[in-house]
PDB file of C-alpha atoms in Angstrom:
ATOM      1  CA  MET A   8       0.000   0.000   0.000  1.00 60.00           C
ATOM      2  CA  GLU A   9       1.348   3.388  -0.996  1.00 66.00           C
ATOM      3  CA  ILE A  10       1.056   6.220   1.512  1.00 64.00           C
ATOM      4  CA  GLU A  11       0.429   9.658   0.064  1.00 72.00           C
ATOM      5  CA  THR A  12       2.618  12.452   1.302  1.00 79.00           C
ATOM      6  CA  PHE A  13       0.795  15.568   2.395  1.00 78.00           C
ATOM      7  CA  ARG A  14       1.988  18.749   0.723  1.00 82.00           C
ATOM      8  CA  TRP A  15       1.197  22.192   2.144  1.00 77.00           C
ATOM      9  CA  ALA A  16       0.420  23.291  -1.423  1.00 80.00           C
ATOM     10  CA  ASP A  17      -2.640  20.986  -1.255  1.00 89.00           C
ATOM     11  CA  LEU A  18      -4.072  22.982   1.671  1.00 93.00           C
ATOM     12  CA  VAL A  19      -6.431  25.944   1.353  1.00 95.00           C
ATOM     13  CA  THR A  20      -7.097  28.127   4.361  1.00 96.00           C
ATOM     14  CA  VAL A  21     -10.286  30.184   4.373  1.00 96.00           C
ATOM     15  CA  THR A  22     -10.584  33.275   6.568  1.00 96.00           C
ATOM     16  CA  VAL A  23     -13.753  35.352   6.705  1.00 97.00           C
ATOM     17  CA  THR A  24     -13.296  39.015   7.558  1.00 95.00           C
ATOM     18  CA  PHE A  25     -15.548  41.952   8.384  1.00 94.00           C
ATOM     19  CA  HIS A  26     -13.688  45.096   9.472  1.00 92.00           C
ATOM     20  CA  PRO A  27     -10.847  42.877  10.698  1.00 92.00           C
ATOM     21  CA  ASP A  28      -8.201  43.575  13.297  1.00 92.00           C
ATOM     22  CA  PHE A  29      -5.333  43.948  10.796  1.00 92.00           C
ATOM     23  CA  LEU A  30      -2.519  43.180  13.254  1.00 92.00           C
ATOM     24  CA  LEU A  31      -4.234  39.947  14.253  1.00 92.00           C
ATOM     25  CA  LEU A  32      -4.949  39.070  10.622  1.00 94.00           C
ATOM     26  CA  GLN A  33      -1.357  39.782   9.595  1.00 93.00           C
ATOM     27  CA  SER A  34      -0.096  37.568  12.407  1.00 92.00           C
ATOM     28  CA  GLN A  35      -2.482  34.780  11.352  1.00 92.00           C
ATOM     29  CA  LEU A  36      -1.476  34.958   7.689  1.00 94.00           C
ATOM     30  CA  GLN A  37       2.225  34.974   8.495  1.00 92.00           C
ATOM     31  CA  ALA A  38       1.835  31.964  10.798  1.00 93.00           C
ATOM     32  CA  LEU A  39       0.298  29.847   8.031  1.00 93.00           C
ATOM     33  CA  PRO A  40       2.565  27.683   5.853  1.00 91.00           C
ATOM     34  CA  ARG A  41       4.080  29.686   3.013  1.00 91.00           C
ATOM     35  CA  ASP A  42       3.068  27.150   0.361  1.00 91.00           C
ATOM     36  CA  CYS A  43      -0.608  26.838   1.271  1.00 93.00           C
ATOM     37  CA  LEU A  44      -3.215  28.850  -0.588  1.00 95.00           C
ATOM     38  CA  LYS A  45      -4.812  31.463   1.658  1.00 96.00           C
ATOM     39  CA  LEU A  46      -8.281  32.709   0.751  1.00 96.00           C
ATOM     40  CA  LEU A  47      -9.763  35.759   2.458  1.00 96.00           C
ATOM     41  CA  VAL A  48     -13.495  36.280   2.066  1.00 97.00           C
ATOM     42  CA  ASP A  49     -14.379  39.818   3.087  1.00 97.00           C
ATOM     43  CA  ASN A  50     -17.994  40.253   4.114  1.00 96.00           C
ATOM     44  CA  ALA A  51     -18.553  43.828   2.880  1.00 96.00           C
ATOM     45  CA  SER A  52     -16.101  45.786   5.004  1.00 96.00           C
ATOM     46  CA  SER A  53     -15.810  49.502   4.285  1.00 96.00           C
ATOM     47  CA  ALA A  54     -13.857  50.678   1.228  1.00 96.00           C
ATOM     48  CA  ASP A  55     -11.008  51.824   3.475  1.00 96.00           C
ATOM     49  CA  ALA A  56     -10.854  48.453   5.214  1.00 95.00           C
ATOM     50  CA  GLN A  57     -10.874  46.676   1.844  1.00 95.00           C
ATOM     51  CA  ARG A  58      -7.960  48.817   0.604  1.00 96.00           C
ATOM     52  CA  ALA A  59      -6.017  47.975   3.762  1.00 95.00           C
ATOM     53  CA  LEU A  60      -6.890  44.293   3.284  1.00 95.00           C
ATOM     54  CA  TYR A  61      -5.509  44.300  -0.272  1.00 96.00           C
ATOM     55  CA  ALA A  62      -2.358  46.101   0.911  1.00 96.00           C
ATOM     56  CA  LEU A  63      -1.820  43.525   3.644  1.00 94.00           C
ATOM     57  CA  CYS A  64      -2.383  40.632   1.253  1.00 93.00           C
ATOM     58  CA  ALA A  65       0.235  41.999  -1.124  1.00 94.00           C
ATOM     59  CA  THR A  66       2.852  41.315   1.575  1.00 94.00           C
ATOM     60  CA  VAL A  67       1.979  37.638   2.079  1.00 94.00           C
ATOM     61  CA  PRO A  68       2.498  34.912  -0.550  1.00 93.00           C
ATOM     62  CA  ASN A  69      -0.367  32.860  -2.008  1.00 94.00           C
ATOM     63  CA  VAL A  70      -3.250  35.054  -0.835  1.00 95.00           C
ATOM     64  CA  HIS A  71      -6.462  35.470  -2.802  1.00 95.00           C
ATOM     65  CA  VAL A  72      -9.217  37.885  -1.802  1.00 96.00           C
ATOM     66  CA  VAL A  73     -12.942  37.630  -2.494  1.00 96.00           C
ATOM     67  CA  VAL A  74     -14.983  40.704  -1.569  1.00 97.00           C
ATOM     68  CA  ASN A  75     -18.718  40.321  -1.061  1.00 97.00           C
ATOM     69  CA  GLU A  76     -20.843  43.363  -1.894  1.00 96.00           C
ATOM     70  CA  ALA A  77     -23.108  42.578   1.057  1.00 97.00           C
ATOM     71  CA  ASN A  78     -22.523  40.841   4.360  1.00 97.00           C
ATOM     72  CA  ILE A  79     -23.857  37.368   3.601  1.00 97.00           C
ATOM     73  CA  GLY A  80     -23.154  36.015   7.069  1.00 96.00           C
ATOM     74  CA  LEU A  81     -20.389  33.840   8.439  1.00 95.00           C
ATOM     75  CA  ALA A  82     -21.759  30.445   7.357  1.00 96.00           C
ATOM     76  CA  ALA A  83     -22.401  31.516   3.759  1.00 97.00           C
ATOM     77  CA  ALA A  84     -18.972  33.172   3.505  1.00 97.00           C
ATOM     78  CA  LEU A  85     -17.279  30.037   4.851  1.00 96.00           C
ATOM     79  CA  ASN A  86     -19.247  28.005   2.301  1.00 97.00           C
ATOM     80  CA  GLN A  87     -17.882  30.299  -0.425  1.00 97.00           C
ATOM     81  CA  GLY A  88     -14.413  29.415   0.765  1.00 96.00           C
ATOM     82  CA  VAL A  89     -15.148  25.696   0.836  1.00 96.00           C
ATOM     83  CA  ALA A  90     -16.476  25.909  -2.734  1.00 96.00           C
ATOM     84  CA  PHE A  91     -13.264  27.685  -3.754  1.00 94.00           C
ATOM     85  CA  ALA A  92     -11.125  25.018  -2.040  1.00 93.00           C
ATOM     86  CA  ARG A  93     -13.045  22.264  -3.819  1.00 93.00           C
ATOM     87  CA  HIS A  94     -12.693  24.099  -7.122  1.00 93.00           C
ATOM     88  CA  MET A  95      -8.924  24.238  -6.532  1.00 90.00           C
ATOM     89  CA  ARG A  96      -9.025  20.471  -5.849  1.00 90.00           C
ATOM     90  CA  SER A  97      -7.618  20.969  -2.382  1.00 91.00           C
ATOM     91  CA  SER A  98      -7.094  17.822  -0.354  1.00 87.00           C
ATOM     92  CA  ALA A  99      -7.691  19.729   2.885  1.00 91.00           C
ATOM     93  CA  TYR A 100      -8.952  23.082   4.072  1.00 92.00           C
ATOM     94  CA  PHE A 101      -8.991  24.950   7.358  1.00 93.00           C
ATOM     95  CA  LEU A 102     -11.659  27.516   8.207  1.00 95.00           C
ATOM     96  CA  PHE A 103     -10.977  30.654  10.241  1.00 93.00           C
ATOM     97  CA  THR A 104     -12.642  33.910  11.159  1.00 89.00           C
ATOM     98  CA  ALA A 105     -10.703  37.108  11.672  1.00 80.00           C
ATOM     99  CA  ARG A 106     -11.610  38.904  14.848  1.00 67.00           C
ATOM    100  CA  SER A 107     -13.457  42.066  13.923  1.00 50.00           C
ATOM    101  CA  GLY A 108     -12.367  45.422  15.281  1.00 46.00           C
TER     102      GLY A 108
END
C-alpha cells in the first residue's frame, strides 16, 4: 500500500473578515505555511478596510481575496471558501474567522 505524502500546497485556508483587526490578521497569515493557498473572504467591510486588506495581502504569498458586496453572514462566507477550495481540488482546508475590530 502506498502512503500519500501531504503537501502544504494541497491545503487551502479560508478566513472570513468583516472590518478585521489587521494586526491579528497579519499575524495569522504569516503563521500559516508559506506554500498553502490562503483565501480571504471579506464580508462587505468599508472601502477603506478593503484597501487595507488588499495592501496587507500583497505582503503575504499565495493570498487570494474575495470581496462580497453585502454581508452574507459567516456560514455563507465560509461556504464560499469551501467551494473555492473544492474548485482548486484541495485535499484539505482549514476555516478561520478574523476577529473584527
